[in-house]
Coordinates of C-alpha atoms and ligand atoms in Angstrom, one line a residue:
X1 CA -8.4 -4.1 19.7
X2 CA -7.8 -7.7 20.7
X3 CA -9.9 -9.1 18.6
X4 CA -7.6 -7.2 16.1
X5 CA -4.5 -8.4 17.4
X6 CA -5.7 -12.2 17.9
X7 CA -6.4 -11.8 14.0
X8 CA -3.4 -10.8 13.5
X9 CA -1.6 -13.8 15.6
X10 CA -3.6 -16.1 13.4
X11 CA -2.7 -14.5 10.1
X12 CA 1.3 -14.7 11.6
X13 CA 1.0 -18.4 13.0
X14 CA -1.2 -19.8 10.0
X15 CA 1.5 -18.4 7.8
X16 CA 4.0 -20.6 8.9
X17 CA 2.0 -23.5 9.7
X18 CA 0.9 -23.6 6.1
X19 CA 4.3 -23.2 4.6
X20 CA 3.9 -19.3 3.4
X21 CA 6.4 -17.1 5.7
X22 CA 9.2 -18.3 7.9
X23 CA 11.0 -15.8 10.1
X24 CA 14.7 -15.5 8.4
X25 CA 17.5 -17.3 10.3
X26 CA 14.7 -19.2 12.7
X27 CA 17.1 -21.5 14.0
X28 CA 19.7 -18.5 15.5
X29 CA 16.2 -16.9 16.9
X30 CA 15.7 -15.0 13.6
X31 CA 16.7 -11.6 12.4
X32 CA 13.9 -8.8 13.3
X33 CA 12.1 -7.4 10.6
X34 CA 13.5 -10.2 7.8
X35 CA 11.4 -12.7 6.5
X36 CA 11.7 -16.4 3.9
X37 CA 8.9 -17.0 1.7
X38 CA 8.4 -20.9 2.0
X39 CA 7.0 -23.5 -1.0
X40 CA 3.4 -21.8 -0.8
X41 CA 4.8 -18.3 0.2
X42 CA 6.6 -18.5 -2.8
X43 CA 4.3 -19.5 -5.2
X44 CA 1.9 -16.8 -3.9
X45 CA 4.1 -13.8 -4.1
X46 CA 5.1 -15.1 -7.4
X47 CA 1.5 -15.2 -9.1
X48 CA 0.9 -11.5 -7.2
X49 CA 3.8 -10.1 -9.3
X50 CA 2.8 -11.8 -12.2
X51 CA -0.8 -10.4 -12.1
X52 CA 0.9 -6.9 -11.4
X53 CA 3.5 -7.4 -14.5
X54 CA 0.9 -8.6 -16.8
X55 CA -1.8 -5.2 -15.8
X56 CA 1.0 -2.7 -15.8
X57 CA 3.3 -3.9 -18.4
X58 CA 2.3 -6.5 -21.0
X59 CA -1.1 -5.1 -21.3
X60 CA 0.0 -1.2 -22.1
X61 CA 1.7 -1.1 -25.5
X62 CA 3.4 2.2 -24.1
X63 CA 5.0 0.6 -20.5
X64 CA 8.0 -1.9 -20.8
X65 CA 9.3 -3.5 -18.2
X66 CA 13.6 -3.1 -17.0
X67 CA 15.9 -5.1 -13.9
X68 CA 18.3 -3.1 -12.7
X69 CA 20.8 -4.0 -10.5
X70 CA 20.5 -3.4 -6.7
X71 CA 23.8 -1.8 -6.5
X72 CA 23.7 1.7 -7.8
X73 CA 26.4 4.4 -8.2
X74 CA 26.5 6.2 -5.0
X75 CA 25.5 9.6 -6.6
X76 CA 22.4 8.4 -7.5
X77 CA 21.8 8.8 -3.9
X78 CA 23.1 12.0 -3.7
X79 CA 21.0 13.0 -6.5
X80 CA 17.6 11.3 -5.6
X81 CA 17.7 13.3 -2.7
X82 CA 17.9 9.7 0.1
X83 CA 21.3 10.8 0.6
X84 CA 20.2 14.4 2.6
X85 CA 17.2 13.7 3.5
X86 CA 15.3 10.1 3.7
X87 CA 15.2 10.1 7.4
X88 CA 12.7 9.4 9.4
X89 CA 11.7 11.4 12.6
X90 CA 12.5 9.0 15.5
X91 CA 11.8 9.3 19.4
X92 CA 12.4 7.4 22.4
X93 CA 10.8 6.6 25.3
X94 CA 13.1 7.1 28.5
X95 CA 11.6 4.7 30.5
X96 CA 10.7 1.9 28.2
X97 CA 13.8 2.2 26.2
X98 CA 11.3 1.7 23.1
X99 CA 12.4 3.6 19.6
X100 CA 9.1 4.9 18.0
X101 CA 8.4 6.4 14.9
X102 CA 7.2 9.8 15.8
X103 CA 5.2 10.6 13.0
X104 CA 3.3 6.7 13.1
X105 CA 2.7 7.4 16.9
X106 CA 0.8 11.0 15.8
X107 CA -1.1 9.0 13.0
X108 CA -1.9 6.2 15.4
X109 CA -3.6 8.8 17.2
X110 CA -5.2 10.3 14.6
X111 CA -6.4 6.6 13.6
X112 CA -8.3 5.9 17.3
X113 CA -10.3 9.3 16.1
X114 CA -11.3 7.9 13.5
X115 CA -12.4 4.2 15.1
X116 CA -14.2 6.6 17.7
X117 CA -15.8 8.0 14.3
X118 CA -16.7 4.2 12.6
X119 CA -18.2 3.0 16.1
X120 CA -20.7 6.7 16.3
X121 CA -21.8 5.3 12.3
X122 CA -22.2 1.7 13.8
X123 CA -24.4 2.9 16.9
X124 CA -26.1 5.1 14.4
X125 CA -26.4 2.7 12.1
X126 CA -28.2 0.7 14.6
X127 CA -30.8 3.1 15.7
X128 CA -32.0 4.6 12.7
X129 CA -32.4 1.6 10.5
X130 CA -33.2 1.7 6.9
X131 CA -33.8 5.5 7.4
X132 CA -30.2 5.7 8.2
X133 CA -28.2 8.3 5.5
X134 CA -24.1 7.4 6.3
X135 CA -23.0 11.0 4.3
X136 CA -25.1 12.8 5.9
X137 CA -25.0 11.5 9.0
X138 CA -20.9 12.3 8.8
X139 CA -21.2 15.4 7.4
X140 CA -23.7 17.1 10.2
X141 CA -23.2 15.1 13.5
X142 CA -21.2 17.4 16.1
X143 CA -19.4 14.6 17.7
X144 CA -18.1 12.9 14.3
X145 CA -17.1 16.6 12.9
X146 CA -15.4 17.2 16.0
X147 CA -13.2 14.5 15.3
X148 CA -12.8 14.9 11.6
X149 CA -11.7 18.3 12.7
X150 CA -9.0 17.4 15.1
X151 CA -7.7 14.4 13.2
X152 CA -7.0 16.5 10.2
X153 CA -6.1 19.6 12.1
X154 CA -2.9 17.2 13.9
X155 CA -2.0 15.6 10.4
X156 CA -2.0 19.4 8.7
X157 CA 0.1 20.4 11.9
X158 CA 2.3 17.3 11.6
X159 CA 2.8 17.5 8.2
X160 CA 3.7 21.1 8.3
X161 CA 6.3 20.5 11.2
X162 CA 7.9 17.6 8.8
X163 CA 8.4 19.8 6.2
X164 CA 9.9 22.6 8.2
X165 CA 12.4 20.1 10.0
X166 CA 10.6 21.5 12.9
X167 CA 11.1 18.7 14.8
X168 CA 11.1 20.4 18.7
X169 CA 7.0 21.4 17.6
X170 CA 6.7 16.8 16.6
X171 CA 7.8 16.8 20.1
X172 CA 5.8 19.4 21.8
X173 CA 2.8 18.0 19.3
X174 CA 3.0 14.7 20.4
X175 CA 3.3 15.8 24.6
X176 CA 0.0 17.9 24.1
X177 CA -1.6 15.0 23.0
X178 CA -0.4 13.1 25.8
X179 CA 0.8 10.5 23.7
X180 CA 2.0 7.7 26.1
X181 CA 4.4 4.8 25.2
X182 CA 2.4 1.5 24.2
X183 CA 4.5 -0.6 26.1
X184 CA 5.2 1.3 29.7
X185 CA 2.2 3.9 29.4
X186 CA 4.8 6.6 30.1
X187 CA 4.9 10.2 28.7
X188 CA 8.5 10.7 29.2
X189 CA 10.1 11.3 25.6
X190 CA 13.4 12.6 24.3
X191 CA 13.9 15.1 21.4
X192 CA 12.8 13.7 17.8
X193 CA 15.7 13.1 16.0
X194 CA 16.4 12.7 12.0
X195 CA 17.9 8.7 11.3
X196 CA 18.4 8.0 7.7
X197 CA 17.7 4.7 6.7
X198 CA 19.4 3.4 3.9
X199 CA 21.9 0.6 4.7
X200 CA 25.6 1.4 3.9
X201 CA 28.1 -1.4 2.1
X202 CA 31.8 -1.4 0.6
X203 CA 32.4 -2.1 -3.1
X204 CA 35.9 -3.2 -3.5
X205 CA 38.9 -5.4 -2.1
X206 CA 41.1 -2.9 -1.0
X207 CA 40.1 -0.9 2.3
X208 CA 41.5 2.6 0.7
X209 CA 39.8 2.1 -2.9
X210 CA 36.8 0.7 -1.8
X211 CA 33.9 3.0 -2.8
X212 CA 31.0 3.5 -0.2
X213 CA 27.8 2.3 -1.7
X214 CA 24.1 1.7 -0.3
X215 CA 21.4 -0.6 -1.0
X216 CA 18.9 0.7 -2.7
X217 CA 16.1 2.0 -0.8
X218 CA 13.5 1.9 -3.7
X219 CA 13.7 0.6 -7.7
X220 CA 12.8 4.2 -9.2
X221 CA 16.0 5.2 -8.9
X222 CA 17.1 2.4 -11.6
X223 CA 14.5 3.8 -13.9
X224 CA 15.5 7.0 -14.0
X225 CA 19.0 6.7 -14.9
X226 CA 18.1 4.0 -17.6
X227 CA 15.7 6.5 -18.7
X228 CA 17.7 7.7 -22.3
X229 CA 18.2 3.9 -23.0
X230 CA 14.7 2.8 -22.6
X231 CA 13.4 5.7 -24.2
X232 CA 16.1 5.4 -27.5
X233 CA 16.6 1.8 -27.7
X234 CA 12.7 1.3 -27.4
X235 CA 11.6 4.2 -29.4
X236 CA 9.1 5.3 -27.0
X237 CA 7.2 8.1 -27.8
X238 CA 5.5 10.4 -24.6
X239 CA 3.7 9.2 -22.6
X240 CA 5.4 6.0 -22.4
X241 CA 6.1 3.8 -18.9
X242 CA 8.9 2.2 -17.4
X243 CA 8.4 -0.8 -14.8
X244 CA 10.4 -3.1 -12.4
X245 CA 10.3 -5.3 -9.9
X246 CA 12.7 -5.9 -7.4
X247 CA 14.2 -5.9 -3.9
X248 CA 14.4 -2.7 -1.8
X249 CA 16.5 -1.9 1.8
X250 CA 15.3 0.5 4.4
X251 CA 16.6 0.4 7.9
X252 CA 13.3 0.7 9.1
X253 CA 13.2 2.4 12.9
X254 CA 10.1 0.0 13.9
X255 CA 9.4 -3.1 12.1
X256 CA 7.0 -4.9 14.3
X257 CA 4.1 -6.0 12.0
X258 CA 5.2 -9.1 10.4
X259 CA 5.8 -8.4 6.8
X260 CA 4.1 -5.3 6.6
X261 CA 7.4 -3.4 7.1
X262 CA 10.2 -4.9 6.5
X263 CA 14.2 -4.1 6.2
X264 CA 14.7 -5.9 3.0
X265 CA 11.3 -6.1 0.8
X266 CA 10.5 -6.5 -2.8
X267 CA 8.5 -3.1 -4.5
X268 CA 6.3 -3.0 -8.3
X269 CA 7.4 0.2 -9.3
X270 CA 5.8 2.0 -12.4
X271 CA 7.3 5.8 -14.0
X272 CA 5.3 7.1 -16.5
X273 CA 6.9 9.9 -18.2
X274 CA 4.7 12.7 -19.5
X275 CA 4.7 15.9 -21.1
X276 CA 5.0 18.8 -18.1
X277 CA 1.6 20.6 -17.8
X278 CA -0.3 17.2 -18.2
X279 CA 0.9 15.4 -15.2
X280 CA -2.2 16.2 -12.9
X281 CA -4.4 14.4 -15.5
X282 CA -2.2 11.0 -15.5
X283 CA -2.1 11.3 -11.7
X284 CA -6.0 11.4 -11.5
X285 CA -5.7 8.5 -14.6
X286 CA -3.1 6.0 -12.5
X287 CA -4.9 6.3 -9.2
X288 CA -8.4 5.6 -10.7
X289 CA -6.7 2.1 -12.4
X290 CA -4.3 1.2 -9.6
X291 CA -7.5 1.3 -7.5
X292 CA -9.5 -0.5 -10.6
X293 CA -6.8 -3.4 -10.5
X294 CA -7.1 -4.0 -6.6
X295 CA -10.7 -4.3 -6.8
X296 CA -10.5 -6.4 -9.6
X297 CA -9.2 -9.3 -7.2
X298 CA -13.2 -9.3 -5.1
X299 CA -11.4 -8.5 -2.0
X300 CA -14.0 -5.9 -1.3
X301 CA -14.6 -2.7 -2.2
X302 CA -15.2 -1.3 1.4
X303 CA -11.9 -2.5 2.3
X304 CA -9.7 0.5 0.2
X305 CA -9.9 3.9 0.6
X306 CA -7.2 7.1 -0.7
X307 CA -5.5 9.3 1.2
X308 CA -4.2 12.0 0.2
X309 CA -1.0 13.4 1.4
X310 CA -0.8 16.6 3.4
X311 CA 2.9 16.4 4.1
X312 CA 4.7 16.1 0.6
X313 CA 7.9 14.3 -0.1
X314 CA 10.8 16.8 -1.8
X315 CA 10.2 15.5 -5.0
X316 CA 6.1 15.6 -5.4
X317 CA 3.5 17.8 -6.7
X318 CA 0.9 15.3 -5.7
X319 CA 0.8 12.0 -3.5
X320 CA -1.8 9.9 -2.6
X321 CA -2.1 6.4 -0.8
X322 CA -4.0 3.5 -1.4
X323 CA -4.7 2.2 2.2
X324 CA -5.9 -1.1 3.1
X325 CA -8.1 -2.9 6.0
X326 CA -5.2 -4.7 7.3
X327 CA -6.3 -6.4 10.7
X328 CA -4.4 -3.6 12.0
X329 CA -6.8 -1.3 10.5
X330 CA -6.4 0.9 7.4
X331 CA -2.7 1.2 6.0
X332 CA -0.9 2.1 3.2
X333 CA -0.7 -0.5 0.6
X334 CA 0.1 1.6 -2.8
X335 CA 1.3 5.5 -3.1
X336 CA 0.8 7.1 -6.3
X337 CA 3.1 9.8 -6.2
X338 CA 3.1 13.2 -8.7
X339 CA 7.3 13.4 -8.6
X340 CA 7.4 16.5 -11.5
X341 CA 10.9 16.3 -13.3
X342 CA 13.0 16.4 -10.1
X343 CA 14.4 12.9 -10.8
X344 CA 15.7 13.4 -14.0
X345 CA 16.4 17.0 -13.6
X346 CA 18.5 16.0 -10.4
X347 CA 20.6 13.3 -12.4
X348 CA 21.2 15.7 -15.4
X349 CA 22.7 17.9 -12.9
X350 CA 24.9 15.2 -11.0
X351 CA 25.7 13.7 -13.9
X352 CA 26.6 16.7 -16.2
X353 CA 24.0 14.0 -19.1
X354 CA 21.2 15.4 -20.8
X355 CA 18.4 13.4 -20.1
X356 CA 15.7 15.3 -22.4
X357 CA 13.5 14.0 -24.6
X358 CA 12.9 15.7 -27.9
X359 CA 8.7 15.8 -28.8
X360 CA 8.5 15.4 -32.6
X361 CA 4.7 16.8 -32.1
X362 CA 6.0 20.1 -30.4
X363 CA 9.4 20.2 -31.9
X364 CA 10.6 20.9 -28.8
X365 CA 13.1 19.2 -25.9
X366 CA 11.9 18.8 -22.2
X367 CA 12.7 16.7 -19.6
X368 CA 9.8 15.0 -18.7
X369 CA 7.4 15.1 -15.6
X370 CA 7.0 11.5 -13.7
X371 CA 3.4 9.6 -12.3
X372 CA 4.7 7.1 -10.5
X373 CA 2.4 4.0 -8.9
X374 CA 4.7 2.1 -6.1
X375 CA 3.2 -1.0 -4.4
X376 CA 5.1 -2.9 -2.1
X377 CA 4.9 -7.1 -3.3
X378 CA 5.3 -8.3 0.8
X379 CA 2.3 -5.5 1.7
X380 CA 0.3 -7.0 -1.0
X381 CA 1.1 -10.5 -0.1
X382 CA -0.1 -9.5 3.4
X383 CA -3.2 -7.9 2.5
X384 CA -4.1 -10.8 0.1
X385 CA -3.5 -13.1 3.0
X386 CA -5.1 -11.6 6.0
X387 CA -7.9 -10.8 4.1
X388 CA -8.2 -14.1 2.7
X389 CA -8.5 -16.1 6.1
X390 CA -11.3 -17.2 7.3
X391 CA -12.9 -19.3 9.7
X392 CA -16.7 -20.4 9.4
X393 CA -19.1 -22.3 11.0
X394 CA -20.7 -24.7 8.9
X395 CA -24.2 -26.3 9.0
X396 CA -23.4 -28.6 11.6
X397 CA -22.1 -26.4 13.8
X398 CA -18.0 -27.3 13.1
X399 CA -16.2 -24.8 12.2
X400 CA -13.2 -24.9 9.3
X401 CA -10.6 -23.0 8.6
X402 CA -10.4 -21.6 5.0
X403 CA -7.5 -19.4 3.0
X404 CA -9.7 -18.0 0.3
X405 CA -7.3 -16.8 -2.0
X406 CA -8.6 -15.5 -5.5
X407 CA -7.6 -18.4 -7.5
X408 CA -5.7 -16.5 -9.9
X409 CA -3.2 -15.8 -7.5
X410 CA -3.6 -19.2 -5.0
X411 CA -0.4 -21.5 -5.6
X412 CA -1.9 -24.5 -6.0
X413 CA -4.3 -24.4 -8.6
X414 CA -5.8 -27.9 -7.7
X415 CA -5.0 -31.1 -5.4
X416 CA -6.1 -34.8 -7.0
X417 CA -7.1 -36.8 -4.2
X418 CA -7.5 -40.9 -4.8
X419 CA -10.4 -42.2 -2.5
X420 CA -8.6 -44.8 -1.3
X421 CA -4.8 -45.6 -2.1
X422 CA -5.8 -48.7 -4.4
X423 CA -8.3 -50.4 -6.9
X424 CA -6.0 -48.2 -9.3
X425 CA -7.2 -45.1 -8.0
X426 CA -4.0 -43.2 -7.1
X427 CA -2.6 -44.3 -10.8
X428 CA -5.3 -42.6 -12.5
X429 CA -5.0 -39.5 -10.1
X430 CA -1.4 -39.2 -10.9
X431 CA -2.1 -39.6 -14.5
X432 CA -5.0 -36.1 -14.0
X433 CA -1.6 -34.7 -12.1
X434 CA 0.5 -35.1 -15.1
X435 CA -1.8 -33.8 -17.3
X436 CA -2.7 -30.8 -15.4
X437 CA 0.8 -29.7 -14.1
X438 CA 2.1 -28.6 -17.9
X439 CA -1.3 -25.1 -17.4
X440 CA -1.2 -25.2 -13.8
X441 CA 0.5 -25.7 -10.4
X442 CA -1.2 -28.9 -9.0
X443 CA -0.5 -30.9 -6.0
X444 CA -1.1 -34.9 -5.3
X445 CA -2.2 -36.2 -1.9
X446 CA -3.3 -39.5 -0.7
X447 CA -2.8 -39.4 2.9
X448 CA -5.3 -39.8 5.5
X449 CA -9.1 -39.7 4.9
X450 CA -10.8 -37.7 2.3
X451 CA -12.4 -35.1 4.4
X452 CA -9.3 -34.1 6.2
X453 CA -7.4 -33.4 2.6
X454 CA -10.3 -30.8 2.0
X455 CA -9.5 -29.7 5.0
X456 CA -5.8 -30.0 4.5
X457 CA -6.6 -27.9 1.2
X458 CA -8.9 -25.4 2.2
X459 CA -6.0 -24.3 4.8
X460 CA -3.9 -24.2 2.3
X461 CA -5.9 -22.1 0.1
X462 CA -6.2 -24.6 -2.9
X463 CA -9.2 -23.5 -4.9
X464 CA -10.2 -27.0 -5.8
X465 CA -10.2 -30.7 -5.3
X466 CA -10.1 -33.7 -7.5
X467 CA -11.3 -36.5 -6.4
X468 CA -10.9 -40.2 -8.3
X469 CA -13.5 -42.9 -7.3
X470 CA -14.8 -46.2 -8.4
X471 CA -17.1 -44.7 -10.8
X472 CA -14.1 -43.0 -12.6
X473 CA -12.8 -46.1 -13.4
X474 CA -15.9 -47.1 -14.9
X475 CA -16.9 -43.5 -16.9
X476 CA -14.4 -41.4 -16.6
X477 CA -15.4 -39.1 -14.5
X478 CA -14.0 -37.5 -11.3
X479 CA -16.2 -35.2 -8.5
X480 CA -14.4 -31.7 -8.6
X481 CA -15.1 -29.3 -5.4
X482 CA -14.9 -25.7 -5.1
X483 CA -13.3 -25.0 -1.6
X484 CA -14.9 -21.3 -1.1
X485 CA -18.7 -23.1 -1.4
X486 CA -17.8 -26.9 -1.0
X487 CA -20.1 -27.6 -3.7
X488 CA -19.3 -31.0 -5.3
X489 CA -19.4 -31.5 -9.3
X490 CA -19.2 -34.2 -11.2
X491 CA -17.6 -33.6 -14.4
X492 CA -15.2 -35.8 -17.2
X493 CA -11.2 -35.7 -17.1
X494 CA -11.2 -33.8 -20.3
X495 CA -13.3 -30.9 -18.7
X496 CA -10.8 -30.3 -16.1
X497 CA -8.5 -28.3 -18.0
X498 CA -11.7 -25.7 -19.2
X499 CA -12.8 -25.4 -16.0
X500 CA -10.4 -25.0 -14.4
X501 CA -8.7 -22.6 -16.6
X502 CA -11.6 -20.4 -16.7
X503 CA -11.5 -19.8 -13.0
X504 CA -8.1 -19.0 -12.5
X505 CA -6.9 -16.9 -16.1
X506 CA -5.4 -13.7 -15.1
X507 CA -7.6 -12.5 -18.2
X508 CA -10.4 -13.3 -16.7
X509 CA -10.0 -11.6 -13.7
X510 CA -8.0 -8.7 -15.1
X511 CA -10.9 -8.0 -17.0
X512 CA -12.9 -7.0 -14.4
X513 CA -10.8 -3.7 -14.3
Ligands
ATP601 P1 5.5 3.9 4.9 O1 4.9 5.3 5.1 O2 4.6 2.8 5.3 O3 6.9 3.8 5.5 P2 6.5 4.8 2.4 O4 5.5 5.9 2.2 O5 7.8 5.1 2.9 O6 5.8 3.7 3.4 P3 7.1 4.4 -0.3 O7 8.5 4.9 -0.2 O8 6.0 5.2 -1.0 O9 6.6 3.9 1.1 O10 7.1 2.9 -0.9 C1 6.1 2.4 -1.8 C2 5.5 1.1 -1.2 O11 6.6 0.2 -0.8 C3 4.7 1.3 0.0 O12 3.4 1.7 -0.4 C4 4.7 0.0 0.6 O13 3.8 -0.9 0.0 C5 6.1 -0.5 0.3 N1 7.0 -0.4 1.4 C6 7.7 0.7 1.8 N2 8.5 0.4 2.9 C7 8.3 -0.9 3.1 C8 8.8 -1.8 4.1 N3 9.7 -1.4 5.0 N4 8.4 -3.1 4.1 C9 7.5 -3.5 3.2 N5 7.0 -2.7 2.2 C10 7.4 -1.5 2.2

């Protein structure tokens, strides 16, 4: 667990030090739970959305991409269902004075069952050797099915509970666990109470014509109610997709994990309407290629895994996460959610608009049934991040620090170092800069020696350096190094762009999938 947590610090600190995250409002101590993408953060979160926007939009002929506004007429909210009943169950501790989460403190629970599970397959592991068979070894050993058993019997229990509104039996669930408060180790909790999280705000001058409005608390909801114009202005036959990108508001109860959860985040929301009857087959369809496009970015396969919901939201049929070895341990990145027609069926009905589509193949009308995938950009960002620092020892026994971003997504492409800031060095370098900038991002830097701006550059997560000697000014030539290996090329100007290119097109790693 410390280990964890001194992983964590590092991911947090390097963050900043390296110009990706800044806590918002740093200078009036911040504001908890808000965060500032900086120059690199920026860049970063930038080339993530793009690679999302170019998998789930520009490469489907049948998914088009919209930007709706934030600000959203405040029946939507009524209709969507956030208005009644997106609350989350929250407890305190009476000594502490800590707020918790009380489902997250059952499913932390559940999740030190299942580290007691990984370290019985690691001691296993250990004395059987090659002989060693992982499934079966989970499937048949009392101890591990013991605690398989219990985790899923509390998540069934929990999710049951939720769904009832039974929140006395969260409580009682929770004390029979002997769940005790992180912080003071104490088991004295209040009831579990229902706080809804959407942030309230006044549209209007005038205090008596104002209208109450909220923030939107995910981008769906401006997909559905743009559903009719898509669908008519676009032409789009069934099954056809809608996308966005945007910014989302939650008053999130506990926001403690950097930009894991967050109050004001940015989602890369996908609807894809079908006919009703086939929506079990597109669900199986979008989470077998959601899962397909995180893979295709090498950050290992061991490191996802689904869950499947127990406890389904209002509008669902079927919901699954994509979780994520965060160095908290597994969390949800992704849900792919099954939401039937209860969106649009909900806004026909507040509304008093048809919003049915008419199947030329059938020769019927329908409102459609929804797959929806939803990723949050900042979870992504964070999982991309954590995963991709790394410190090694190297052959002489230093060790370096080393972002290994997958190029496609690193924000600087390339850095062009001069050896030495004269002999006309740094004017050739500049001149590679120039060149380069119009296909990629590409950074110049000159100061200090040479191996400290690898060093500099690996940190940063720059996938390669440029380096201009002597001998460049005599052939032409230039020593590119790969930061990941820290093998050393030498190669002609004119190659740069190729090479380059070929290890950072979003094509190339896209297709992969
Ligand atoms: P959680 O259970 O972690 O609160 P959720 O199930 O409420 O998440 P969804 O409503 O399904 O989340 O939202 C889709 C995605 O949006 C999530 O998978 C996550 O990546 C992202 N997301 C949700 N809430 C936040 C938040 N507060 N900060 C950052 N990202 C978020």
């Amino acid at each position: 667990m410390a280990k964890q947590e001194d992983q964590f610090k590092k991911v947090v600190s390097h963050a900043k030090e390296y110009g990706y995250v800044f806590q918002s409002s740093e200078i009036y101590d911040g504001l908890s739970a808000v965060y500032d993408y900086a120059q690199n953060g920026v860049e970063l979160k930038k080339n993530i959305r793009n690679y999302w926007w170019k998998a789930m939009v520009q490469m489907h002929e049948n998914i088009v991409g919209i930007d709706a506004a934030i600000f959203m007429h405040p029946t939507t909210w009524k209709a969507s269902g956030h208005v009644d009943a997106f609350n989350d169950p929250l407890i305190d501790n009476k000594d502490s004075k800590k707020r918790y989460r009380a489902d997250v403190l059952i499913e932390d629970y559940v999740a030190k069952l299942e580290a007691k599970i990984e370290k019985e397959v690691k001691k296993a592991t250990k004395r059987f050797g090659e002989a060693f068979d992982k499934e079966q070894f989970l499937a048949t050993n009392p101890r591990v099915v013991a605690y398989k058993e219990k985790g899923e019997a509390i998540l069934k229990r929990m999710g049951k509970s939720l769904e009832n509104e039974d929140l006395a039996d969260v409580k009682a669930l929770i004390e029979e666990l002997e769940i005790a408060c992180p912080l003071s180790g104490s088991k004295n909790w209040t009831d579990v109470k229902q706080f809804n999280l959407m942030f309230g705000t006044k549209l209007g001058a005038s205090a008596d014509t104002a209208m109450d409005l909220y923030l939107r608390p995910e981008t769906a909801q401006g997909i559905f109610v743009n559903f009719l114009n898509v669908q008519k202005t676009g032409r789009m036959k069934i099954p056809f997709g809608i996308a966005q990108t945007g910014k989302a508001f939650r008053n999130e109860i506990v926001a403690r994990q950097f930009i894991f959860r967050m109050r004001e985040f940015e989602q890369m929301e996908m609807q894809f309407f079908v006919r009703p009857g086939t929506q079990k087959e597109w669900y199986e369809k979008w989470k077998e290629t959601r899962l397909k496009w995180h893979l295709s970015l090498g950050m290992g396969e061991e490191n996802y895994r689904f869950h499947d919901h127990e406890k389904l939201a209002h509008y669902a049929d079927a919901a699954a996460d994509i979780e994520f070895k965060f160095p908290f341990g597994f969390k949800e990145l992704e849900g792919i959610h099954s939401r039937t027609d209860f969106d649009l069926s909900s806004h026909e009905k507040h509304s008093g608009k048809k919003l049915q589509y008419f199947d030329p193949e059938l020769n019927e009308r329908y409102i459609p049934y929804v797959v929806e995938t939803s990723i949050g950009l900042d979870r992504m960002f964070l999982a991309v991040f954590s995963h991709s620092l790394q410190e090694e020892t190297l052959e002489n026994g230093t060790t370096r620090t080393v972002l290994k971003l997958p190029a496609v997504l690193a924000p600087t492409k390339a850095a062009v170092l001069p050896l030495v800031k004269k002999d006309g060095l740094p004017e050739i370098a500049r001149k590679i800069v120039n060149d380069l900038k119009w296909d990629f991002n590409v950074a110049y830097d000159e100061k200090d020696a040479v191996g400290r701006r690898y060093r500099r550059q690996d940190a940063a997560g720059t996938p390669f350096c440029i380096t201009v000697d002597h001998d460049t000014l005599k052939d032409n030539t230039v020593t590119i190094r790969y930061r990941d290996t820290m093998e050393q090329k030498r190669v002609k100007i004119e190659e740069l762009r190729s090479l380059i290119n070929e290890e950072v097109a979003i094509k190339n790693w896209l297709m992969r999938m």
